[in-house]
Amino acid sequence: MGFRSLAACVTSLQREGEAVVVDHPVDPHLEIAEIQRRLFRAGGPALLFRRPRGSSFPVLINLYGTRRRIERLFADTLERVGRLVELT
């Protein structure tokens, strides 16, 4: 399934329990990095931090944290690559 935007992707993952939105302010320097490390090791969800301290931009982490999510996010692309390989 392709997505027209990153927002659409995150919304879809939220519906499936694969992404969580965090509205609590977090430190983007070390705190987010440690959260990412722990989530990746545990196979946890993607997190969208809406209020990283000192930034007006949200931060998305762990989007590609599990093989299942990667396969889902790139399903259309992987199928096309597979067809191209078959043609060669």
PDB file of C-alpha atoms in Angstrom:
ATOM      1  CA  MET A   1       0.000   0.000   0.000  1.00  0.00           C
ATOM      2  CA  GLY A   2       1.446   3.346  -0.990  1.00  0.00           C
ATOM      3  CA  PHE A   3       0.963   6.522   1.002  1.00  0.00           C
ATOM      4  CA  ARG A   4       0.557  10.015  -0.392  1.00  0.00           C
ATOM      5  CA  SER A   5       2.236  11.583   2.649  1.00  0.00           C
ATOM      6  CA  LEU A   6       4.100  10.758   5.809  1.00  0.00           C
ATOM      7  CA  ALA A   7       1.076  11.966   7.796  1.00  0.00           C
ATOM      8  CA  ALA A   8      -1.140   9.417   6.022  1.00  0.00           C
ATOM      9  CA  CYS A   9       1.412   6.719   6.779  1.00  0.00           C
ATOM     10  CA  VAL A  10       1.537   7.586  10.493  1.00  0.00           C
ATOM     11  CA  THR A  11      -2.271   7.739  10.702  1.00  0.00           C
ATOM     12  CA  SER A  12      -2.537   4.293   9.136  1.00  0.00           C
ATOM     13  CA  LEU A  13       0.075   2.899  11.521  1.00  0.00           C
ATOM     14  CA  GLN A  14      -1.765   4.459  14.487  1.00  0.00           C
ATOM     15  CA  ARG A  15      -4.961   2.628  13.518  1.00  0.00           C
ATOM     16  CA  GLU A  16      -3.019  -0.636  13.551  1.00  0.00           C
ATOM     17  CA  GLY A  17      -1.336   0.064  16.889  1.00  0.00           C
ATOM     18  CA  GLU A  18       2.038   0.438  15.167  1.00  0.00           C
ATOM     19  CA  ALA A  19       2.508   4.152  15.930  1.00  0.00           C
ATOM     20  CA  VAL A  20       1.902   6.350  18.958  1.00  0.00           C
ATOM     21  CA  VAL A  21       1.728  10.155  19.138  1.00  0.00           C
ATOM     22  CA  VAL A  22       3.489  11.742  22.129  1.00  0.00           C
ATOM     23  CA  ASP A  23       2.401  15.256  23.106  1.00  0.00           C
ATOM     24  CA  HIS A  24       4.695  15.474  26.161  1.00  0.00           C
ATOM     25  CA  PRO A  25       7.805  17.671  25.609  1.00  0.00           C
ATOM     26  CA  VAL A  26      11.031  15.649  25.264  1.00  0.00           C
ATOM     27  CA  ASP A  27      14.708  16.528  24.854  1.00  0.00           C
ATOM     28  CA  PRO A  28      15.686  15.874  21.220  1.00  0.00           C
ATOM     29  CA  HIS A  29      19.380  15.479  22.000  1.00  0.00           C
ATOM     30  CA  LEU A  30      19.688  12.488  24.311  1.00  0.00           C
ATOM     31  CA  GLU A  31      16.217  11.583  25.526  1.00  0.00           C
ATOM     32  CA  ILE A  32      14.763  10.788  22.102  1.00  0.00           C
ATOM     33  CA  ALA A  33      17.878   8.805  21.161  1.00  0.00           C
ATOM     34  CA  GLU A  34      17.573   6.630  24.272  1.00  0.00           C
ATOM     35  CA  ILE A  35      13.863   6.074  23.676  1.00  0.00           C
ATOM     36  CA  GLN A  36      14.657   5.046  20.083  1.00  0.00           C
ATOM     37  CA  ARG A  37      17.311   2.572  21.231  1.00  0.00           C
ATOM     38  CA  ARG A  38      14.939   0.909  23.678  1.00  0.00           C
ATOM     39  CA  LEU A  39      12.019   0.811  21.247  1.00  0.00           C
ATOM     40  CA  PHE A  40      14.114  -0.720  18.485  1.00  0.00           C
ATOM     41  CA  ARG A  41      15.448  -3.450  20.751  1.00  0.00           C
ATOM     42  CA  ALA A  42      11.938  -4.257  21.984  1.00  0.00           C
ATOM     43  CA  GLY A  43      10.326  -4.178  18.526  1.00  0.00           C
ATOM     44  CA  GLY A  44       8.126  -1.339  19.739  1.00  0.00           C
ATOM     45  CA  PRO A  45       5.958   1.092  17.793  1.00  0.00           C
ATOM     46  CA  ALA A  46       6.944   4.169  15.846  1.00  0.00           C
ATOM     47  CA  LEU A  47       6.637   7.342  17.930  1.00  0.00           C
ATOM     48  CA  LEU A  48       5.743  10.811  16.725  1.00  0.00           C
ATOM     49  CA  PHE A  49       6.914  13.464  19.192  1.00  0.00           C
ATOM     50  CA  ARG A  50       4.853  16.567  18.514  1.00  0.00           C
ATOM     51  CA  ARG A  51       6.709  18.850  20.948  1.00  0.00           C
ATOM     52  CA  PRO A  52      10.466  18.237  21.020  1.00  0.00           C
ATOM     53  CA  ARG A  53      12.064  20.922  23.175  1.00  0.00           C
ATOM     54  CA  GLY A  54      13.664  23.765  21.249  1.00  0.00           C
ATOM     55  CA  SER A  55      12.153  22.765  17.898  1.00  0.00           C
ATOM     56  CA  SER A  56       9.051  23.729  15.983  1.00  0.00           C
ATOM     57  CA  PHE A  57       9.250  20.487  14.002  1.00  0.00           C
ATOM     58  CA  PRO A  58       7.875  17.134  15.163  1.00  0.00           C
ATOM     59  CA  VAL A  59      10.206  14.119  15.344  1.00  0.00           C
ATOM     60  CA  LEU A  60       9.266  10.640  14.090  1.00  0.00           C
ATOM     61  CA  ILE A  61      11.336   7.701  15.339  1.00  0.00           C
ATOM     62  CA  ASN A  62      11.359   3.940  14.876  1.00  0.00           C
ATOM     63  CA  LEU A  63       9.309   4.065  11.675  1.00  0.00           C
ATOM     64  CA  TYR A  64      11.400   1.225  10.224  1.00  0.00           C
ATOM     65  CA  GLY A  65      11.864  -0.476  13.596  1.00  0.00           C
ATOM     66  CA  THR A  66      10.409  -3.857  12.636  1.00  0.00           C
ATOM     67  CA  ARG A  67      10.615  -5.995   9.531  1.00  0.00           C
ATOM     68  CA  ARG A  68       6.814  -6.188   9.470  1.00  0.00           C
ATOM     69  CA  ARG A  69       6.524  -2.384   9.242  1.00  0.00           C
ATOM     70  CA  ILE A  70       9.222  -2.174   6.582  1.00  0.00           C
ATOM     71  CA  GLU A  71       7.487  -4.801   4.460  1.00  0.00           C
ATOM     72  CA  ARG A  72       4.150  -3.032   4.864  1.00  0.00           C
ATOM     73  CA  LEU A  73       5.532   0.422   4.080  1.00  0.00           C
ATOM     74  CA  PHE A  74       7.432  -0.730   0.993  1.00  0.00           C
ATOM     75  CA  ALA A  75       5.063  -3.449  -0.243  1.00  0.00           C
ATOM     76  CA  ASP A  76       4.313  -1.785  -3.583  1.00  0.00           C
ATOM     77  CA  THR A  77       7.961  -0.956  -4.160  1.00  0.00           C
ATOM     78  CA  LEU A  78       9.142  -4.467  -3.294  1.00  0.00           C
ATOM     79  CA  GLU A  79       6.612  -5.999  -5.685  1.00  0.00           C
ATOM     80  CA  ARG A  80       7.791  -3.730  -8.513  1.00  0.00           C
ATOM     81  CA  VAL A  81      11.438  -4.555  -7.839  1.00  0.00           C
ATOM     82  CA  GLY A  82      10.564  -8.253  -7.854  1.00  0.00           C
ATOM     83  CA  ARG A  83       8.888  -7.913 -11.262  1.00  0.00           C
ATOM     84  CA  LEU A  84      11.922  -6.072 -12.643  1.00  0.00           C
ATOM     85  CA  VAL A  85      14.237  -8.809 -11.387  1.00  0.00           C
ATOM     86  CA  GLU A  86      12.068 -11.436 -13.090  1.00  0.00           C
ATOM     87  CA  LEU A  87      12.395  -9.563 -16.397  1.00  0.00           C
ATOM     88  CA  THR A  88      16.203  -9.721 -16.361  1.00  0.00           C
TER      89      THR A  88
END
